[in-house]
Short mmCIF file of C-alpha atoms in Angstrom, two decimals:
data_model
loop_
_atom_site.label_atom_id
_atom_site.label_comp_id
_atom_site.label_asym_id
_atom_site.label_seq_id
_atom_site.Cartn_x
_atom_site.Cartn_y
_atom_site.Cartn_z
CA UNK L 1042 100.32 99.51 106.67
CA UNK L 1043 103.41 97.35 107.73
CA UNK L 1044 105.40 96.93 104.56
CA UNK L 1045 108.08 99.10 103.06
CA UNK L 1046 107.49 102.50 102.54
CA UNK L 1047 109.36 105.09 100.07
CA UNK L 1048 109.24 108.91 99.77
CA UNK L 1049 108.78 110.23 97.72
CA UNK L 1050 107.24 108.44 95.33
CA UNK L 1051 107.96 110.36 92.04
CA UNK L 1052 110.81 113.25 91.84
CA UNK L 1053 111.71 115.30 88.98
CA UNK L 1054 114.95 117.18 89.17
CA UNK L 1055 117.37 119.57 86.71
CA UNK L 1056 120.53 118.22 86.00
CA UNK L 1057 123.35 119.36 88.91
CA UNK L 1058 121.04 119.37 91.56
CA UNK L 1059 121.43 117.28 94.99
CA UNK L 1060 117.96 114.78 95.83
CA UNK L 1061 117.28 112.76 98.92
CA UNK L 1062 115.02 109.70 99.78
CA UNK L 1063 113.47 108.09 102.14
CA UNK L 1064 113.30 104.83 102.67
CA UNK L 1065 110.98 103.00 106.19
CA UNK L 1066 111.77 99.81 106.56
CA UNK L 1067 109.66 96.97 108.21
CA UNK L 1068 109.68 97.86 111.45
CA UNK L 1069 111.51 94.16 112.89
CA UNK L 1070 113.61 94.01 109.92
CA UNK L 1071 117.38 95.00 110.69
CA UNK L 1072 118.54 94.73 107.13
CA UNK L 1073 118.12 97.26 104.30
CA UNK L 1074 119.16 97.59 101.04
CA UNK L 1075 119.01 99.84 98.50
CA UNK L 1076 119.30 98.82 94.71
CA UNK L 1077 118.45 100.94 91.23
CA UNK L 1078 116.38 99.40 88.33
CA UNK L 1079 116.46 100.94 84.95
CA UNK L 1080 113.74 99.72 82.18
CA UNK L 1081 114.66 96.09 81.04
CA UNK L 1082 116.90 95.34 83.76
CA UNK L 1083 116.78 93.53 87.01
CA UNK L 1084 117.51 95.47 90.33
CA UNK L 1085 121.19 96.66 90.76
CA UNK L 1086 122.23 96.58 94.24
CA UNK L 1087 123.70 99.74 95.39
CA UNK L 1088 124.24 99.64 99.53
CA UNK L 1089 123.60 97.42 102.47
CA UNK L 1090 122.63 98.25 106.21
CA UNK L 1091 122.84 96.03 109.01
CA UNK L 1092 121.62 97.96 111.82
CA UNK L 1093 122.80 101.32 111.55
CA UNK L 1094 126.09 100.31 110.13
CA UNK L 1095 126.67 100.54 106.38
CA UNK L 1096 128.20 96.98 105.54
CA UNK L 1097 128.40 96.84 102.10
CA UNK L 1098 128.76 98.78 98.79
CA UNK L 1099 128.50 98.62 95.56
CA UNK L 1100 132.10 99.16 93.91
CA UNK L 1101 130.45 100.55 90.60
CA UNK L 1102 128.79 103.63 92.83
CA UNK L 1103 129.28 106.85 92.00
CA UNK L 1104 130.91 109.36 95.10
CA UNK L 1105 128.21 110.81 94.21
CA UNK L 1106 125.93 108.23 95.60
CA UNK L 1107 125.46 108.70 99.74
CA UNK L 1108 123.21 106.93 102.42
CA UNK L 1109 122.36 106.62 105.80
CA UNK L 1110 120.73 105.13 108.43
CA UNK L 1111 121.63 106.81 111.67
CA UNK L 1112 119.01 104.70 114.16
CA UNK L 1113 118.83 101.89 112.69
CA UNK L 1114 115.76 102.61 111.31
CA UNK L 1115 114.97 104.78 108.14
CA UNK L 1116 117.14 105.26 105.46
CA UNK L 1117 117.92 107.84 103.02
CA UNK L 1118 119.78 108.04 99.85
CA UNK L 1119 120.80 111.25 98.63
CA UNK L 1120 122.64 111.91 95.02
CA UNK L 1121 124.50 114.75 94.75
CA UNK L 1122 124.80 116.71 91.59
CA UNK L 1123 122.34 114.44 90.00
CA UNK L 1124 123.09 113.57 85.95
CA UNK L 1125 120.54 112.46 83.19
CA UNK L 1126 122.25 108.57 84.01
CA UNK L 1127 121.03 108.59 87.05
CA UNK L 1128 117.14 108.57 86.44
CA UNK L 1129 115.98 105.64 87.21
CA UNK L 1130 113.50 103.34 89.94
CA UNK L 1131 114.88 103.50 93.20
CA UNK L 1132 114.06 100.90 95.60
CA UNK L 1133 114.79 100.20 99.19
CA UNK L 1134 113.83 96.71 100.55
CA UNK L 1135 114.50 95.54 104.28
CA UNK L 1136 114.88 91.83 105.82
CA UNK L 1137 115.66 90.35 109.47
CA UNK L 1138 117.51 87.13 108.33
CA UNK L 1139 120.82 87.68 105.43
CA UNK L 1140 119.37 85.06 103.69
CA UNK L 1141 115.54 85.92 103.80
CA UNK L 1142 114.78 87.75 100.61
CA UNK L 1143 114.30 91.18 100.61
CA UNK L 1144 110.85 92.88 101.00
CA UNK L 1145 110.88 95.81 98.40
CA UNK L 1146 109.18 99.15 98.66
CA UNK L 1147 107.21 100.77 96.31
CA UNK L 1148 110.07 103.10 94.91
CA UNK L 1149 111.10 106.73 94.25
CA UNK L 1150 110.93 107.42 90.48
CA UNK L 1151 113.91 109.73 89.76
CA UNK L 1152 113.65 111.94 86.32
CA UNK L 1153 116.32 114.34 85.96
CA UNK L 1154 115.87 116.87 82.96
CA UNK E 1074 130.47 87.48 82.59
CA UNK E 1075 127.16 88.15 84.70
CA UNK E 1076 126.57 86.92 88.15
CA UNK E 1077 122.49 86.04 87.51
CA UNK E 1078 121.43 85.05 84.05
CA UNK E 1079 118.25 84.94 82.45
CA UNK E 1080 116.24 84.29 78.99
CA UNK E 1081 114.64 87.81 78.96
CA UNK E 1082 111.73 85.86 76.35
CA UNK E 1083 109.36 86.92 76.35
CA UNK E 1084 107.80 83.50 77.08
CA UNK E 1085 103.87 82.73 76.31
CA UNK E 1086 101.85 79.82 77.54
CA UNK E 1087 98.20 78.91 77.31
CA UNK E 1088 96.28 79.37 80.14
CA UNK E 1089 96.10 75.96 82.78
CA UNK E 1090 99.79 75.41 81.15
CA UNK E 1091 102.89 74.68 82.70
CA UNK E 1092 105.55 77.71 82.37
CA UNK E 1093 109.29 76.86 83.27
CA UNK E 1094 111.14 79.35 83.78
CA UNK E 1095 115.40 79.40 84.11
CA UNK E 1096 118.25 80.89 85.51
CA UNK E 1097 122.00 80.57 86.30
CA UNK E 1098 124.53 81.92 88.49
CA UNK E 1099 128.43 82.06 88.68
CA UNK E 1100 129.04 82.27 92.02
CA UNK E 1101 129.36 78.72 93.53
CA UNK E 1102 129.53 79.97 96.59
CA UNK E 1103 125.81 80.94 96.54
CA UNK E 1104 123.83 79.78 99.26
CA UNK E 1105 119.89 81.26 99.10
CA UNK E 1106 118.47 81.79 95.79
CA UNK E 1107 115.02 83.85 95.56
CA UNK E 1108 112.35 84.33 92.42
CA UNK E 1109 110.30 87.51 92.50
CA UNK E 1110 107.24 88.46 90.74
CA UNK E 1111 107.04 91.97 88.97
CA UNK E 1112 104.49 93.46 87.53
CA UNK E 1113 104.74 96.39 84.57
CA UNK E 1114 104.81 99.70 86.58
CA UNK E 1115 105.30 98.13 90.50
CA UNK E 1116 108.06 96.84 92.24
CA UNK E 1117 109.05 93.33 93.07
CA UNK E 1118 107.32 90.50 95.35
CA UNK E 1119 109.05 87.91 96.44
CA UNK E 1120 107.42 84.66 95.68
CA UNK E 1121 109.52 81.73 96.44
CA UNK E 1122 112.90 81.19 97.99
CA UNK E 1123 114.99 77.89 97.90
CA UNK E 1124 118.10 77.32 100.10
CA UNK E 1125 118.89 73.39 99.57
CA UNK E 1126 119.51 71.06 96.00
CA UNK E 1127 116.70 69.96 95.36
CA UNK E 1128 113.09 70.98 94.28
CA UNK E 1129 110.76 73.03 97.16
CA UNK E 1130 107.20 73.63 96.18
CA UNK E 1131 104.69 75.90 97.35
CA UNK E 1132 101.34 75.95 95.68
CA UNK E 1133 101.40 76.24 92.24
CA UNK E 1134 105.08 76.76 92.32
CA UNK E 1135 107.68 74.71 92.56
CA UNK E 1136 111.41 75.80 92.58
CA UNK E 1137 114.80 73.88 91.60
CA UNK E 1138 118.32 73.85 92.58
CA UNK E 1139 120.93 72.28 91.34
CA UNK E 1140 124.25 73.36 92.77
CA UNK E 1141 126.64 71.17 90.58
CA UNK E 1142 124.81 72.77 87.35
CA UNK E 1143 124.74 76.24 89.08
CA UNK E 1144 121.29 76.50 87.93
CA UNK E 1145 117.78 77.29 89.52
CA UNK E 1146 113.98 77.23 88.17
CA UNK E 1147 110.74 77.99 88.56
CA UNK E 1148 107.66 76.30 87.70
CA UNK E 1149 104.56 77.66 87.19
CA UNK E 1150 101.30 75.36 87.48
CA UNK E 1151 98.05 75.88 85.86
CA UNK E 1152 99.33 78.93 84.64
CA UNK E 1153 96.74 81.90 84.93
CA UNK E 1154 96.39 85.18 82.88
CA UNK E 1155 96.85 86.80 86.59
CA UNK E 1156 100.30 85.04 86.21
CA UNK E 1157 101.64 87.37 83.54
CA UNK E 1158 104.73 89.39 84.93
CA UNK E 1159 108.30 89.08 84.81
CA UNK E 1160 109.78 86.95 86.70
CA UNK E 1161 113.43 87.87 88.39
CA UNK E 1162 116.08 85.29 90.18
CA UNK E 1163 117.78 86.59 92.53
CA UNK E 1164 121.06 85.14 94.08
CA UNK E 1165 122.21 86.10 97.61
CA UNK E 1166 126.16 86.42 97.68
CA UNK E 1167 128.00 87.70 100.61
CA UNK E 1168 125.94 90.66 101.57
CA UNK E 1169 124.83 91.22 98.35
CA UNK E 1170 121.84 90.14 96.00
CA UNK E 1171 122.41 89.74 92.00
CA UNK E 1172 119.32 89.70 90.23
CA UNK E 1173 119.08 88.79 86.87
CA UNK E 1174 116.82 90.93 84.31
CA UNK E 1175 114.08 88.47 84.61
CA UNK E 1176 112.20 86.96 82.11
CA UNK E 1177 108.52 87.76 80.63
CA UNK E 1178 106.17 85.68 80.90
CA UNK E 1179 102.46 85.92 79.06
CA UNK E 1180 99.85 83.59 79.97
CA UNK E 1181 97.30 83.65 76.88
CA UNK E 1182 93.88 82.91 78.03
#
């Protein structure tokens, strides 16, 4: 499989505690994003990679709200001291070219109780 | 004021139809513009892209830009059942992609 993978796919979490995903990008592409999508709504872009840098960030993101991409490679996206807000679709989707379109993953389903 | 809008519809055409659907943006300094497909429960698929005024078709799809209007579109031939989704724009703007929250679309067999 050479698309966009996501793990995991589904996590369920109490209110307060920290999560962490995963995101693997196309293996060419050099760009990732990650965005949030609630029911109803369109995607809402939350961070940009380039590489391993972080270029870009949403001004309406929480502190709470941290990612990565130390090689260049995967991703993750962890959300500390997670609140009932922040359930939602999470979805990571990677491109070579700025103006290519992104390639989405499947998603990480976040529930917190 | 929204960067991408959209009619959320829902929108239903008759099968071998044509469905149109419509978006606008605010930034003028927009360059790519993207429509992606999304079915109920998955994530979204890029379908078409369009980086130039004008129309750019691809299949059964044709998209439109109009820069002056700030407006885009996406056309649907022969619409099929299999076509039913919702449809989101999607605006590239700096390093950032606004997406509208994409419009419904039911193809009625």
């Amino acid at each position: 499989d050479t698309g966009v993978s996501q793990n995991p796919r589904h996590k369920i979490t109490k209110r307060g505690q920290n999560v962490t995903f995963r995101c693997d990008p196309i293996s060419e592409h050099n760009r990732l994003y990650w965005y949030r999508q609630t029911l109803g709504q369109g995607p809402e872009f939350l961070t940009y990679f380039q590489n391993e840098a972080q270029l870009e960030k949403s001004r309406l993101l929480s502190d709470r709200f941290s990612a990565e991409r130390p090689k260049g490679s995967f991703s993750t996206l962890e959300i500390q001291r997670t609140e009932q807000g922040d359930s939602a679709m999470y979805l990571c989707a990677s491109s070579f070219f700025q103006d290519q379109g992104g390639f989405f993953g499947p998603g990480t389903r976040l529930t917190v109780l | 004021q929204k960067e991408v809008e959209q009619n959320s519809g829902p929108l239903s055409v008759p099968e071998g139809a044509i469905a149109s659907l419509n978006c606008t943006y605010s930034d003028r300094g927009s360059q790519s513009f993207f429509w992606y497909r999304q079915y109920s429960g998955k994530s979204p698929e890029l379908i078409m892209s369009i980086y130039s005024n004008g129309d750019k078709e691809d299949g059964r799809f044709t998209a439109q830009l109009n820069n002056a209007s700030q407006y885009v579109s996406l056309l649907i031939r022969d619409s099929q059942p299999s076509d039913s989704a919702t449809y989101l724009c999607a605006v590239n703007s700096g390093n950032q992609f606004y997406f509208g929250t994409g419009t419904s679309l039911t193809v009625i067999p």
